[in-house]
């Protein structure tokens, strides 16, 4: 498999889009299937966001300062997705808000992936070139091996724990 950072990230995006499409095709009442697909989404998103946050974004930010605004906006979009992911992680597929929250997550992440692929990955490829993208890709492979597969501190769970402790 290629270690080109952008090729790797686009490969993740493709996998994510397939799970999103499967969720949308699942019948309203197929709660077990929906629950499983959301578990898969959470895992894919947690790992992907981790390697972007830990490796890709900081490298791009320091090597291509002119893309700083794009990187900062992307961090904020990751933050919004993190909040939704944490809430979904603590939620049962039988909850009346489960499908609605998943739909909003899908909308947000689709928009974010499109911006990455259309707006800033091409600028990154042009600015960094093949060799540096391969070095970043190799670093991302290492980060992937130690990436969490689920939210480290789900906000909803944390609130529950805080309430119990207080
Ligand atoms: Fe991203
Ligand atoms: Fe991404």
PDB file of C-alpha atoms and ligand atoms in Angstrom, residues 9 13 16 48 52 57 78 112-113 116 121, ligand 2:
ATOM      1  CA  UNK A   9      -6.332   9.737   3.918  1.00  0.00           C
ATOM      2  CA  UNK A  13     -12.546   8.742   3.360  1.00  0.00           C
ATOM      3  CA  UNK A  16     -16.144   6.106   5.590  1.00  0.00           C
ATOM      4  CA  UNK A  48      -8.756   8.904  11.096  1.00  0.00           C
ATOM      5  CA  UNK A  52      -4.852  13.845  11.026  1.00  0.00           C
ATOM      6  CA  UNK A  57      -2.435  18.792  10.326  1.00  0.00           C
ATOM      7  CA  UNK A  78     -13.053  17.705  13.786  1.00  0.00           C
ATOM      8  CA  UNK A 112     -15.501  18.139   5.824  1.00  0.00           C
ATOM      9  CA  UNK A 113     -14.041  15.360   3.651  1.00  0.00           C
ATOM     10  CA  UNK A 116     -10.211  18.430   2.441  1.00  0.00           C
ATOM     11  CA  UNK A 121      -5.285  18.432  -0.315  1.00  0.00           C
TER      12      UNK A 121
HETATM   13 FE1  LIG B   2      -9.841  13.419   6.483  1.00  0.00          FE
END
